[in-house]
């Protein structure tokens, strides 16, 4: 039997950041406007834009 691992090798799941964006979406924020706002204001405080 082989051993399996659930380790993340790239980036974390960004759980807290997902909650922040979800909050804006639940407030009926338009997705395109929210995307632009996130890039301009860096709402999730991420180092790189992807």
mmCIF file of N, CA, C and O in Angstrom:
data_model
loop_
_atom_site.group_PDB
_atom_site.id
_atom_site.type_symbol
_atom_site.label_atom_id
_atom_site.label_comp_id
_atom_site.label_asym_id
_atom_site.label_seq_id
_atom_site.Cartn_x
_atom_site.Cartn_y
_atom_site.Cartn_z
ATOM 1 N N UNK A 1 0.847 -1.190 0.000
ATOM 2 C CA UNK A 1 0.000 0.000 0.000
ATOM 3 C C UNK A 1 0.886 1.244 0.000
ATOM 4 O O UNK A 1 1.828 1.346 0.754
ATOM 5 N N UNK A 2 0.546 2.229 -0.848
ATOM 6 C CA UNK A 2 1.324 3.459 -0.947
ATOM 7 C C UNK A 2 0.858 4.475 0.088
ATOM 8 O O UNK A 2 -0.308 4.519 0.461
ATOM 9 N N UNK A 3 1.787 5.314 0.528
ATOM 10 C CA UNK A 3 1.434 6.401 1.442
ATOM 11 C C UNK A 3 1.025 7.622 0.631
ATOM 12 O O UNK A 3 1.651 7.947 -0.377
ATOM 13 N N UNK A 4 -0.035 8.289 1.072
ATOM 14 C CA UNK A 4 -0.496 9.496 0.417
ATOM 15 C C UNK A 4 -0.419 10.663 1.392
ATOM 16 O O UNK A 4 -0.547 10.492 2.587
ATOM 17 N N UNK A 5 -0.212 11.830 0.844
ATOM 18 C CA UNK A 5 -0.113 13.025 1.669
ATOM 19 C C UNK A 5 -1.019 14.102 1.102
ATOM 20 O O UNK A 5 -1.205 14.195 -0.107
ATOM 21 N N UNK A 6 -1.551 14.931 1.986
ATOM 22 C CA UNK A 6 -2.405 16.041 1.545
ATOM 23 C C UNK A 6 -1.694 17.373 1.723
ATOM 24 O O UNK A 6 -2.311 18.409 1.866
ATOM 25 N N UNK A 7 -0.393 17.357 1.690
ATOM 26 C CA UNK A 7 0.381 18.587 1.865
ATOM 27 C C UNK A 7 0.217 19.496 0.656
ATOM 28 O O UNK A 7 0.114 19.045 -0.474
ATOM 29 N N UNK A 8 0.206 20.780 0.924
ATOM 30 C CA UNK A 8 0.141 21.767 -0.154
ATOM 31 C C UNK A 8 1.564 22.134 -0.556
ATOM 32 O O UNK A 8 2.410 22.390 0.296
ATOM 33 N N UNK A 9 1.799 22.175 -1.839
ATOM 34 C CA UNK A 9 3.147 22.493 -2.291
ATOM 35 C C UNK A 9 3.243 23.874 -2.928
ATOM 36 O O UNK A 9 4.328 24.407 -3.081
ATOM 37 N N UNK A 10 2.131 24.437 -3.280
ATOM 38 C CA UNK A 10 2.169 25.755 -3.928
ATOM 39 C C UNK A 10 1.724 26.816 -2.927
ATOM 40 O O UNK A 10 2.449 27.140 -2.009
ATOM 41 N N UNK A 11 0.550 27.371 -3.136
ATOM 42 C CA UNK A 11 0.042 28.420 -2.255
ATOM 43 C C UNK A 11 -1.001 27.857 -1.307
ATOM 44 O O UNK A 11 -1.637 26.864 -1.606
ATOM 45 N N UNK A 12 -1.178 28.491 -0.165
ATOM 46 C CA UNK A 12 -2.241 28.055 0.734
ATOM 47 C C UNK A 12 -3.614 28.318 0.118
ATOM 48 O O UNK A 12 -3.744 28.975 -0.915
ATOM 49 N N UNK A 13 -4.650 27.824 0.760
ATOM 50 C CA UNK A 13 -6.001 27.953 0.229
ATOM 51 C C UNK A 13 -6.529 29.378 0.244
ATOM 52 O O UNK A 13 -7.559 29.658 -0.340
ATOM 53 N N UNK A 14 -5.872 30.284 0.935
ATOM 54 C CA UNK A 14 -6.322 31.673 1.040
ATOM 55 C C UNK A 14 -7.729 31.750 1.645
ATOM 56 O O UNK A 14 -8.599 32.463 1.161
ATOM 57 N N UNK A 15 -7.948 30.997 2.716
ATOM 58 C CA UNK A 15 -9.264 30.905 3.352
ATOM 59 C C UNK A 15 -9.776 32.264 3.803
ATOM 60 O O UNK A 15 -10.899 32.645 3.495
ATOM 61 N N UNK A 16 -8.974 33.021 4.530
ATOM 62 C CA UNK A 16 -9.413 34.334 5.020
ATOM 63 C C UNK A 16 -9.693 35.293 3.875
ATOM 64 O O UNK A 16 -10.650 36.071 3.919
ATOM 65 N N UNK A 17 -8.883 35.233 2.838
ATOM 66 C CA UNK A 17 -9.073 36.097 1.690
ATOM 67 C C UNK A 17 -10.366 35.743 0.946
ATOM 68 O O UNK A 17 -11.086 36.620 0.468
ATOM 69 N N UNK A 18 -10.668 34.467 0.884
ATOM 70 C CA UNK A 18 -11.901 34.020 0.256
ATOM 71 C C UNK A 18 -13.108 34.546 1.020
ATOM 72 O O UNK A 18 -14.103 34.973 0.425
ATOM 73 N N UNK A 19 -13.026 34.555 2.331
ATOM 74 C CA UNK A 19 -14.114 35.087 3.153
ATOM 75 C C UNK A 19 -14.315 36.577 2.898
ATOM 76 O O UNK A 19 -15.453 37.049 2.845
ATOM 77 N N UNK A 20 -13.234 37.324 2.711
ATOM 78 C CA UNK A 20 -13.334 38.766 2.450
ATOM 79 C C UNK A 20 -14.059 39.007 1.127
ATOM 80 O O UNK A 20 -14.995 39.813 1.056
ATOM 81 N N UNK A 21 -13.649 38.305 0.083
ATOM 82 C CA UNK A 21 -14.272 38.472 -1.232
ATOM 83 C C UNK A 21 -15.732 38.025 -1.191
ATOM 84 O O UNK A 21 -16.611 38.670 -1.770
ATOM 85 N N UNK A 22 -16.015 36.945 -0.484
ATOM 86 C CA UNK A 22 -17.388 36.455 -0.361
ATOM 87 C C UNK A 22 -18.279 37.489 0.303
ATOM 88 O O UNK A 22 -19.430 37.680 -0.104
ATOM 89 N N UNK A 23 -17.740 38.170 1.302
ATOM 90 C CA UNK A 23 -18.515 39.216 1.979
ATOM 91 C C UNK A 23 -18.943 40.288 0.975
ATOM 92 O O UNK A 23 -20.106 40.694 0.949
ATOM 93 N N UNK A 24 -18.032 40.719 0.130
ATOM 94 C CA UNK A 24 -18.364 41.727 -0.881
ATOM 95 C C UNK A 24 -19.381 41.189 -1.885
ATOM 96 O O UNK A 24 -20.284 41.899 -2.304
ATOM 97 N N UNK A 25 -19.233 39.935 -2.287
ATOM 98 C CA UNK A 25 -20.169 39.348 -3.245
ATOM 99 C C UNK A 25 -21.564 39.214 -2.644
ATOM 100 O O UNK A 25 -22.564 39.425 -3.335
ATOM 101 N N UNK A 26 -21.646 38.878 -1.366
ATOM 102 C CA UNK A 26 -22.948 38.761 -0.704
ATOM 103 C C UNK A 26 -23.636 40.118 -0.554
ATOM 104 O O UNK A 26 -24.847 40.186 -0.412
ATOM 105 N N UNK A 27 -22.843 41.173 -0.574
ATOM 106 C CA UNK A 27 -23.405 42.526 -0.516
ATOM 107 C C UNK A 27 -23.808 42.998 -1.913
ATOM 108 O O UNK A 27 -23.959 44.185 -2.154
ATOM 109 N N UNK A 28 -23.953 42.050 -2.826
ATOM 110 C CA UNK A 28 -24.393 42.298 -4.207
ATOM 111 C C UNK A 28 -23.409 43.152 -5.004
ATOM 112 O O UNK A 28 -23.806 43.914 -5.878
ATOM 113 N N UNK A 29 -22.158 43.041 -4.695
ATOM 114 C CA UNK A 29 -21.122 43.724 -5.473
ATOM 115 C C UNK A 29 -21.007 43.036 -6.833
ATOM 116 O O UNK A 29 -20.988 41.817 -6.911
ATOM 117 N N UNK A 30 -20.963 43.802 -7.894
ATOM 118 C CA UNK A 30 -20.779 43.247 -9.226
ATOM 119 C C UNK A 30 -19.388 42.611 -9.314
ATOM 120 O O UNK A 30 -18.395 43.193 -8.882
ATOM 121 N N UNK A 31 -19.319 41.399 -9.884
ATOM 122 C CA UNK A 31 -18.063 40.660 -9.917
ATOM 123 C C UNK A 31 -16.957 41.418 -10.643
ATOM 124 O O UNK A 31 -15.828 41.487 -10.170
ATOM 125 N N UNK A 32 -17.274 42.016 -11.783
ATOM 126 C CA UNK A 32 -16.249 42.744 -12.548
ATOM 127 C C UNK A 32 -15.753 43.966 -11.781
ATOM 128 O O UNK A 32 -14.562 44.258 -11.764
ATOM 129 N N UNK A 33 -16.676 44.675 -11.130
ATOM 130 C CA UNK A 33 -16.286 45.831 -10.332
ATOM 131 C C UNK A 33 -15.456 45.403 -9.125
ATOM 132 O O UNK A 33 -14.485 46.057 -8.764
ATOM 133 N N UNK A 34 -15.844 44.280 -8.526
ATOM 134 C CA UNK A 34 -15.110 43.766 -7.367
ATOM 135 C C UNK A 34 -13.692 43.348 -7.754
ATOM 136 O O UNK A 34 -12.738 43.610 -7.032
ATOM 137 N N UNK A 35 -13.560 42.733 -8.909
ATOM 138 C CA UNK A 35 -12.236 42.327 -9.391
ATOM 139 C C UNK A 35 -11.343 43.558 -9.572
ATOM 140 O O UNK A 35 -10.190 43.571 -9.133
ATOM 141 N N UNK A 36 -11.896 44.599 -10.197
ATOM 142 C CA UNK A 36 -11.147 45.838 -10.406
ATOM 143 C C UNK A 36 -10.795 46.485 -9.068
ATOM 144 O O UNK A 36 -9.663 46.928 -8.856
ATOM 145 N N UNK A 37 -11.771 46.522 -8.151
ATOM 146 C CA UNK A 37 -11.550 47.107 -6.829
ATOM 147 C C UNK A 37 -10.468 46.347 -6.071
ATOM 148 O O UNK A 37 -9.618 46.944 -5.415
ATOM 149 N N UNK A 38 -10.472 45.028 -6.181
ATOM 150 C CA UNK A 38 -9.470 44.213 -5.501
ATOM 151 C C UNK A 38 -8.063 44.497 -6.041
ATOM 152 O O UNK A 38 -7.107 44.584 -5.274
ATOM 153 N N UNK A 39 -7.955 44.665 -7.331
ATOM 154 C CA UNK A 39 -6.645 44.955 -7.923
ATOM 155 C C UNK A 39 -6.174 46.348 -7.518
ATOM 156 O O UNK A 39 -5.016 46.539 -7.154
ATOM 157 N N UNK A 40 -7.081 47.310 -7.535
ATOM 158 C CA UNK A 40 -6.710 48.689 -7.195
ATOM 159 C C UNK A 40 -6.412 48.871 -5.707
ATOM 160 O O UNK A 40 -5.456 49.547 -5.338
ATOM 161 N N UNK A 41 -7.245 48.270 -4.856
ATOM 162 C CA UNK A 41 -7.120 48.490 -3.412
ATOM 163 C C UNK A 41 -6.469 47.324 -2.667
ATOM 164 O O UNK A 41 -6.244 47.417 -1.463
ATOM 165 N N UNK A 42 -6.182 46.249 -3.397
ATOM 166 C CA UNK A 42 -5.582 45.054 -2.812
ATOM 167 C C UNK A 42 -6.347 44.632 -1.556
ATOM 168 O O UNK A 42 -5.792 44.553 -0.457
ATOM 169 N N UNK A 43 -7.620 44.363 -1.710
ATOM 170 C CA UNK A 43 -8.514 44.025 -0.600
ATOM 171 C C UNK A 43 -8.022 42.828 0.205
ATOM 172 O O UNK A 43 -8.188 42.783 1.424
ATOM 173 N N UNK A 44 -7.423 41.869 -0.453
ATOM 174 C CA UNK A 44 -7.000 40.663 0.258
ATOM 175 C C UNK A 44 -5.532 40.689 0.670
ATOM 176 O O UNK A 44 -5.007 39.707 1.172
ATOM 177 N N UNK A 45 -4.888 41.832 0.442
ATOM 178 C CA UNK A 45 -3.508 42.031 0.882
ATOM 179 C C UNK A 45 -2.563 40.938 0.360
ATOM 180 O O UNK A 45 -1.710 40.434 1.067
ATOM 181 N N UNK A 46 -2.733 40.577 -0.908
ATOM 182 C CA UNK A 46 -1.892 39.560 -1.527
ATOM 183 C C UNK A 46 -0.690 40.223 -2.169
ATOM 184 O O UNK A 46 -0.805 41.321 -2.701
ATOM 185 N N UNK A 47 0.449 39.574 -2.118
ATOM 186 C CA UNK A 47 1.697 40.166 -2.622
ATOM 187 C C UNK A 47 1.728 40.299 -4.142
ATOM 188 O O UNK A 47 2.257 41.254 -4.667
ATOM 189 N N UNK A 48 1.162 39.316 -4.852
ATOM 190 C CA UNK A 48 1.221 39.325 -6.308
ATOM 191 C C UNK A 48 -0.178 39.299 -6.901
ATOM 192 O O UNK A 48 -1.087 38.693 -6.351
ATOM 193 N N UNK A 49 -0.333 39.923 -8.052
ATOM 194 C CA UNK A 49 -1.595 39.870 -8.787
ATOM 195 C C UNK A 49 -1.514 38.707 -9.757
ATOM 196 O O UNK A 49 -0.581 38.595 -10.539
ATOM 197 N N UNK A 50 -2.508 37.844 -9.677
ATOM 198 C CA UNK A 50 -2.533 36.666 -10.579
ATOM 199 C C UNK A 50 -3.809 36.648 -11.352
ATOM 200 O O UNK A 50 -4.803 37.137 -10.960
#
